[in-house]
Short mmCIF file of C-alpha atoms in Angstrom, two decimals:
data_model
loop_
_atom_site.label_atom_id
_atom_site.label_comp_id
_atom_site.label_asym_id
_atom_site.label_seq_id
_atom_site.Cartn_x
_atom_site.Cartn_y
_atom_site.Cartn_z
CA MET F 671 125.08 64.85 141.90
CA ILE F 672 128.17 64.38 139.77
CA ALA F 673 130.86 67.06 139.95
CA LEU F 674 133.23 67.78 137.09
CA THR F 675 136.11 68.61 139.41
CA SER F 676 137.39 65.89 141.72
CA ARG F 677 139.59 66.51 144.73
CA ALA F 678 142.48 64.47 146.05
CA ARG F 679 141.94 61.12 147.75
CA PRO F 680 142.37 61.24 151.51
CA SER F 681 145.60 59.87 152.93
CA GLY F 682 145.82 57.23 155.63
CA SER F 683 144.11 53.92 156.20
CA LEU F 684 140.74 53.08 157.67
CA LEU F 685 140.88 51.45 161.07
CA LYS F 686 138.38 48.64 161.51
CA ARG F 687 137.31 48.83 165.15
CA ARG F 688 133.69 47.81 165.64
CA ALA F 689 132.66 50.23 168.36
CA LEU F 690 129.83 52.36 166.99
CA SER F 691 126.20 51.37 166.49
CA PRO F 692 124.36 51.99 163.19
CA ILE F 693 122.47 55.27 162.71
CA ASN F 694 119.06 55.57 161.05
CA VAL F 695 118.54 58.99 159.46
CA PRO F 696 114.94 59.93 158.51
CA LEU F 697 114.75 61.50 155.05
CA LYS F 698 112.29 63.99 153.59
CA ASP F 699 111.17 63.86 149.96
CA PHE F 700 111.60 67.00 147.85
CA PHE F 701 108.55 66.55 145.63
CA LEU F 702 107.84 68.90 142.73
CA GLY F 703 105.48 67.03 140.43
CA THR F 704 107.75 64.02 140.89
CA ASP F 705 110.12 62.72 143.56
CA LEU F 706 113.26 64.82 143.06
CA GLN F 707 115.53 64.39 146.08
CA TRP F 708 115.67 62.91 149.56
CA PHE F 709 117.39 64.88 152.30
CA GLY F 710 117.98 64.72 156.05
CA ASN F 711 119.54 66.70 158.88
CA ILE F 712 123.12 66.90 160.03
CA SER F 713 124.62 69.13 162.74
CA VAL F 714 127.73 71.23 162.16
CA GLY F 715 129.74 73.29 164.64
CA THR F 716 129.84 73.98 168.36
CA PRO F 717 127.16 74.62 169.45
CA PRO F 718 125.57 72.55 166.68
CA GLN F 719 123.75 74.18 163.78
CA VAL F 720 121.22 71.89 162.07
CA LEU F 721 121.46 71.78 158.27
CA PRO F 722 119.39 69.72 155.80
CA VAL F 723 121.55 68.00 153.15
CA ILE F 724 121.33 65.45 150.36
CA PHE F 725 123.28 62.25 151.03
CA ASP F 726 124.93 61.82 147.67
CA THR F 727 126.66 58.73 146.27
CA GLY F 728 127.76 60.81 143.28
CA SER F 729 130.24 62.94 145.26
CA SER F 730 132.63 62.64 148.21
CA THR F 731 132.79 65.94 150.09
CA LEU F 732 130.54 67.98 152.37
CA GLU F 733 129.48 71.42 151.17
CA PHE F 734 126.65 73.60 152.45
CA ALA F 735 125.32 77.14 152.20
CA SER F 736 126.84 79.70 154.53
CA THR F 737 126.09 83.23 155.65
CA ALA F 738 128.83 84.36 153.23
CA CYS F 739 126.47 83.43 150.39
CA GLY F 740 123.84 85.97 151.41
CA LEU F 741 120.80 86.56 149.20
CA GLU F 742 121.90 83.99 146.61
CA CYS F 743 121.25 81.28 149.21
CA SER F 744 118.20 82.88 150.83
CA ASN F 745 116.04 79.78 150.30
CA GLN F 746 118.44 77.59 152.28
CA VAL F 747 119.31 77.26 155.96
CA LEU F 748 122.69 79.00 156.29
CA PHE F 749 125.64 77.93 158.41
CA ASP F 750 127.22 80.79 160.34
CA PRO F 751 130.90 80.01 160.97
CA SER F 752 131.24 82.95 163.35
CA LYS F 753 128.90 81.17 165.78
CA SER F 754 130.92 77.93 165.91
CA LYS F 755 133.87 77.89 168.30
CA THR F 756 135.28 74.76 166.59
CA PHE F 757 135.23 76.10 163.02
CA VAL F 758 138.65 76.68 161.42
CA ASP F 759 138.83 78.60 158.16
CA GLY F 760 141.07 76.96 155.55
CA GLY F 761 141.49 80.16 153.54
CA GLN F 762 141.10 78.62 150.06
CA SER F 763 138.26 78.98 147.57
CA PHE F 764 137.27 76.65 144.74
CA ASN F 765 134.69 76.43 141.95
CA ILE F 766 132.65 73.27 141.34
CA SER F 767 130.67 72.60 138.18
CA PHE F 768 128.15 69.76 138.19
CA VAL F 769 127.19 67.59 135.22
CA THR F 770 123.93 66.59 136.93
CA GLY F 771 121.62 68.78 138.98
CA SER F 772 119.12 68.34 141.78
CA GLY F 773 116.04 68.44 139.53
CA VAL F 774 114.95 66.73 136.33
CA ASP F 775 116.37 69.31 133.92
CA PRO F 776 119.74 68.61 132.27
CA VAL F 777 122.74 70.80 133.00
CA VAL F 778 123.16 73.35 130.21
CA ASN F 779 125.86 76.03 129.85
CA ASN F 780 127.43 75.30 133.25
CA ASP F 781 124.26 76.39 135.06
CA TYR F 782 124.94 74.30 138.19
CA ASN F 783 128.01 75.97 139.67
CA LEU F 784 129.20 76.65 143.21
CA THR F 785 131.98 78.72 144.74
CA ILE F 786 133.11 77.15 148.01
CA ARG F 787 135.62 77.94 150.77
CA ASN F 788 137.33 75.21 152.76
CA GLY F 789 137.52 74.75 156.50
CA THR F 790 137.10 72.18 159.27
CA ASP F 791 134.51 71.70 161.99
CA THR F 792 132.67 69.08 164.03
CA VAL F 793 129.93 67.21 162.15
CA SER F 794 127.33 65.10 163.97
CA ILE F 795 124.46 62.78 163.05
CA GLY F 796 122.41 60.64 165.42
CA GLY F 797 124.70 61.12 168.38
CA HIS F 798 127.90 60.23 166.50
CA SER F 799 130.40 63.03 165.87
CA ALA F 800 133.40 63.52 163.61
CA LEU F 801 135.87 66.14 164.85
CA ASN F 802 137.95 68.35 162.57
CA THR F 803 136.00 67.24 159.50
CA ASN F 804 136.74 68.86 156.15
CA VAL F 805 133.83 71.09 155.16
CA PHE F 806 133.27 73.46 152.25
CA LEU F 807 131.17 76.58 152.77
CA ILE F 808 129.15 77.74 149.76
CA THR F 809 129.83 81.44 149.18
CA HIS F 810 128.16 81.70 145.75
CA GLN F 811 125.71 79.59 143.80
CA THR F 812 124.03 79.88 140.42
CA PRO F 813 120.24 80.42 140.27
CA LYS F 814 119.50 76.76 139.43
CA PHE F 815 120.00 75.96 143.12
CA ASP F 816 117.38 78.49 144.27
CA ILE F 817 114.50 76.01 144.54
CA ASP F 818 116.42 73.55 146.72
CA PRO F 819 114.94 73.20 150.24
CA PHE F 820 118.21 71.71 151.48
CA SER F 821 121.47 73.50 152.29
CA GLY F 822 124.01 71.26 150.62
CA ILE F 823 125.44 67.84 149.90
CA LEU F 824 127.14 65.21 152.05
CA GLY F 825 129.11 63.05 149.64
CA LEU F 826 129.20 59.28 150.11
CA GLY F 827 131.61 58.26 147.38
CA VAL F 828 133.24 54.86 147.12
CA ILE F 829 136.32 56.18 148.98
CA PRO F 830 134.96 57.21 152.42
CA GLN F 831 135.96 60.69 153.48
CA GLY F 832 134.90 63.33 155.98
CA PHE F 833 132.09 62.41 158.35
CA PHE F 834 131.57 58.82 157.18
CA GLY F 835 135.30 58.13 156.92
CA SER F 836 135.80 59.40 160.46
CA LEU F 837 133.02 57.19 161.82
CA ILE F 838 134.54 54.15 160.12
CA ASN F 839 137.84 54.98 161.80
CA GLN F 840 135.95 55.14 165.10
CA GLY F 841 134.51 51.66 164.56
CA LEU F 842 131.32 52.09 162.50
CA PRO F 843 130.89 49.25 159.95
CA ALA F 844 131.87 50.47 156.48
CA ILE F 845 128.43 50.18 154.92
CA PHE F 846 125.38 52.38 154.36
CA SER F 847 121.94 51.70 152.94
CA PHE F 848 119.11 53.71 151.35
CA TYR F 849 115.35 53.38 151.40
CA LEU F 850 114.43 56.19 148.99
CA SER F 851 110.70 55.64 148.97
CA PRO F 852 108.27 57.75 146.91
CA LYS F 853 106.27 60.45 148.68
CA LEU F 854 103.09 58.35 148.60
CA VAL F 855 104.86 55.60 150.58
CA GLY F 856 106.90 57.79 152.93
CA ASN F 857 109.31 56.77 155.72
CA ALA F 858 112.42 57.23 153.56
CA GLU F 859 115.60 56.45 155.45
CA LEU F 860 119.39 56.28 155.30
CA THR F 861 121.21 53.81 157.56
CA PHE F 862 124.87 54.43 158.34
CA GLY F 863 126.75 51.32 159.44
CA GLY F 864 124.16 48.68 158.65
CA VAL F 865 121.11 47.39 156.80
CA ASP F 866 117.48 47.90 157.86
CA LYS F 867 115.91 44.59 156.83
CA LYS F 868 112.42 45.92 157.58
CA LYS F 869 112.68 48.19 154.52
CA SER F 870 113.03 45.44 151.90
CA THR F 871 111.71 42.06 150.81
CA GLY F 872 113.77 39.09 149.72
CA THR F 873 117.52 38.48 149.85
CA PRO F 874 119.77 41.25 148.48
CA VAL F 875 121.74 40.55 145.30
CA TYR F 876 125.24 42.05 145.29
CA ALA F 877 127.38 43.14 142.35
CA PRO F 878 131.08 44.14 142.49
CA ILE F 879 131.79 47.77 141.66
CA HIS F 880 133.77 48.86 138.63
CA PRO F 881 136.82 50.90 139.73
CA GLY F 882 136.51 54.53 138.70
CA THR F 883 139.05 56.58 136.79
CA GLY F 884 139.70 60.25 136.04
CA ASP F 885 137.01 62.65 137.24
CA PHE F 886 134.85 59.68 138.21
CA PHE F 887 137.35 57.74 140.34
CA GLU F 888 135.22 58.18 143.50
CA VAL F 889 131.79 57.13 142.19
CA TRP F 890 129.79 53.95 142.70
CA GLN F 891 129.40 52.22 139.35
CA LEU F 892 128.64 48.76 137.97
CA ASP F 893 129.28 47.07 134.66
CA SER F 894 126.17 46.30 132.61
CA PRO F 895 126.04 43.96 129.60
CA GLY F 896 122.79 45.37 128.27
CA LEU F 897 119.48 47.22 128.43
CA TYR F 898 115.95 46.12 127.53
CA VAL F 899 112.96 48.32 126.74
CA ASN F 900 109.63 46.52 127.12
CA GLY F 901 111.55 43.25 126.96
CA ASN F 902 113.29 44.10 123.68
CA THR F 903 116.90 44.99 122.97
CA THR F 904 119.14 45.94 120.04
CA SER F 905 122.82 45.56 119.23
CA LEU F 906 123.39 49.04 120.65
CA LEU F 907 121.36 48.48 123.82
CA SER F 908 123.05 45.12 124.42
CA SER F 909 126.55 46.59 124.31
CA ASN F 910 128.68 46.70 127.47
CA ARG F 911 128.60 49.92 129.50
CA THR F 912 129.48 51.18 132.97
CA ILE F 913 126.61 52.79 134.89
CA ILE F 914 126.95 55.18 137.84
CA PHE F 915 124.54 54.91 140.79
CA ASP F 916 123.87 58.47 141.96
CA SER F 917 121.47 59.03 144.85
CA GLY F 918 121.76 62.79 144.26
CA THR F 919 120.25 62.73 140.75
CA SER F 920 116.55 62.37 139.94
CA ASN F 921 116.46 60.96 136.41
CA VAL F 922 118.45 58.45 134.40
CA ILE F 923 121.07 59.60 131.92
CA PHE F 924 122.38 57.81 128.85
CA SER F 925 124.38 58.88 125.83
CA THR F 926 122.41 60.32 122.93
CA ASN F 927 122.95 57.29 120.68
CA THR F 928 121.35 55.11 123.37
CA THR F 929 118.31 57.27 124.06
CA ARG F 930 117.21 57.50 120.39
CA HIS F 931 114.10 59.59 120.97
CA GLN F 932 112.82 62.91 119.72
CA ALA F 933 114.29 65.74 121.83
CA ASN F 934 112.28 68.69 123.08
CA SER F 935 113.84 71.55 121.13
CA ASP F 936 113.42 74.15 123.87
CA GLU F 937 115.27 72.14 126.50
CA PRO F 938 118.38 70.44 125.09
CA GLY F 939 119.07 66.94 126.42
CA THR F 940 115.47 66.23 127.43
CA TYR F 941 112.88 64.05 125.75
CA GLY F 942 109.15 64.65 125.49
CA ILE F 943 105.97 62.67 124.86
CA ALA F 944 102.43 63.97 124.54
CA CYS F 945 100.99 63.90 128.05
CA ASP F 946 97.73 62.29 126.93
CA ARG F 947 99.70 59.27 125.65
CA ILE F 948 101.49 58.56 128.93
CA PRO F 949 98.82 56.39 130.65
CA SER F 950 98.63 53.93 127.75
CA LEU F 951 102.31 53.84 126.80
CA PRO F 952 104.41 50.90 128.07
CA ALA F 953 107.96 51.97 128.86
CA LYS F 954 109.58 49.43 131.17
CA ILE F 955 113.38 49.65 131.27
CA ASP F 956 115.42 46.65 132.46
CA ILE F 957 119.12 47.14 133.13
CA THR F 958 121.14 43.94 133.36
CA PHE F 959 124.04 43.49 135.78
CA THR F 960 126.11 40.51 136.91
CA SER F 961 126.13 39.45 140.56
CA GLU F 962 129.29 38.68 142.49
CA LYS F 963 128.37 35.01 141.96
CA GLY F 964 128.43 35.50 138.18
CA VAL F 965 124.65 35.37 137.74
CA PRO F 966 122.89 38.02 135.59
CA PHE F 967 120.06 39.99 137.21
CA ASN F 968 117.89 42.92 136.17
CA LEU F 969 117.05 46.17 137.89
CA THR F 970 113.76 47.48 136.53
CA ILE F 971 112.40 51.00 136.10
CA PRO F 972 108.64 50.53 135.60
CA SER F 973 106.44 52.40 133.14
CA SER F 974 105.04 54.47 136.01
CA GLU F 975 108.30 56.41 136.06
CA LEU F 976 108.09 57.45 132.39
CA SER F 977 106.80 60.99 132.95
CA VAL F 978 108.26 63.54 135.38
CA GLY F 979 105.60 66.11 134.51
CA PRO F 980 104.78 68.68 131.80
CA PHE F 981 107.36 71.03 130.33
CA ALA F 982 106.96 74.56 131.69
CA ASP F 983 106.75 76.01 128.19
CA ASN F 984 104.38 73.36 126.81
CA PRO F 985 101.93 71.77 129.29
CA THR F 986 100.67 69.29 126.69
CA GLN F 987 104.14 67.76 126.35
CA CYS F 988 105.51 65.70 129.26
CA GLN F 989 109.19 65.28 130.01
CA THR F 990 110.41 61.68 130.29
CA LEU F 991 112.70 60.32 132.98
CA ILE F 992 115.55 60.03 130.46
CA ASN F 993 118.11 62.76 129.88
CA ALA F 994 120.86 62.59 127.28
CA LEU F 995 124.52 63.41 127.91
CA ASP F 996 127.37 61.89 125.95
CA GLY F 997 130.12 60.37 128.07
CA LEU F 998 127.88 59.61 131.06
CA GLU F 999 125.62 56.64 131.88
CA LEU F 1000 123.81 57.06 135.20
CA VAL F 1001 120.75 56.00 137.17
CA GLY F 1002 119.18 58.09 139.93
CA GLY F 1003 115.97 58.32 141.93
CA SER F 1004 113.75 56.83 139.23
CA LEU F 1005 115.43 53.48 139.92
CA PHE F 1006 116.38 53.91 143.60
CA LYS F 1007 112.71 54.30 144.57
CA HIS F 1008 112.07 50.65 143.71
CA TYR F 1009 115.03 49.01 145.47
CA TYR F 1010 116.55 49.00 148.90
CA SER F 1011 120.18 49.75 148.03
CA ILE F 1012 123.21 48.71 150.09
CA PHE F 1013 126.60 50.36 149.54
CA ASP F 1014 129.26 48.09 151.00
CA VAL F 1015 132.52 50.03 151.24
CA GLU F 1016 134.49 47.21 152.84
CA LYS F 1017 133.63 44.62 150.20
CA GLN F 1018 133.42 47.15 147.32
CA ARG F 1019 129.99 46.10 146.13
CA ILE F 1020 126.39 47.32 145.84
CA GLY F 1021 123.41 45.25 146.91
CA PHE F 1022 119.77 45.46 145.87
CA ALA F 1023 116.52 44.05 147.24
CA PRO F 1024 112.94 45.03 146.31
CA ALA F 1025 111.87 48.02 148.40
CA LYS F 1026 109.05 47.23 150.81
CA GLY F 1027 105.74 48.93 150.11
CA VAL F 1028 106.72 50.37 146.73
#
């Protein structure tokens, strides 16, 4: 998920002791007509309280629902700071507005918004712990978050912070990898500190990241010289662009002049096709990137990803995987499902290999 408001970069350097072993985190698939999100458990506090979270390359901080949120967060597991003897309240509150949400609907009228309060506590995953980690307790959330079966977000931005940054300082290799498999395949997984070669086929291809700026200085993004739809391109599609890789977003997002489709009038920023046309409609999207060796390669979103299900207000019209938002070019779960993805913090690159079994 991409937040509009960025926070300051952490100070200090990352120590490179190799002392910690990689961690494999099993992930569950939030499926609602399509694969929406993948989430897994972390532990926070002393004694530990288990919380399900999204592991999100589109953000950098850790925020989760707390007992201070009350009924607004009743669908989530709530962290109770009063039951943790290591929790320290920071005393400051902030608002976060997101430009992408956890589902397939676009963000409209600031409808993905959180109020959070800062603090510190111990965070643990797979036997590895980070003491005095910055955490943000959700004290208010807008109704769009109500359907989420997870409590929050653990950010894994290009500048390691919090839990992951602490583990790197303790000696964990500065790399993490995703196997975000569809529900029908199962066994989704996040590996901290390594690569699970059993989850992919072939040799990974790596591309150097494009340094972020402004609100997006912490995101993972690559330069792309062009797009192809069913093998065809245009002068607009073949123009240079920078594309964000966001594991916390379901769909793909391009500017409105790139999408060039008929919008569904009831849901701004979405695009619809008659559901009975979907099975016979080719819609393969190839996105070209350049490897660190200077060789072009494509990442492909197959036609099977075209539909994310019928619109609630019109069951004969199916929403496509593409959302429109000017000023943002982004790929999410629709692409991640088909590739084992490797986020190499140390070498500032992203690697891709075909996902096994998909």
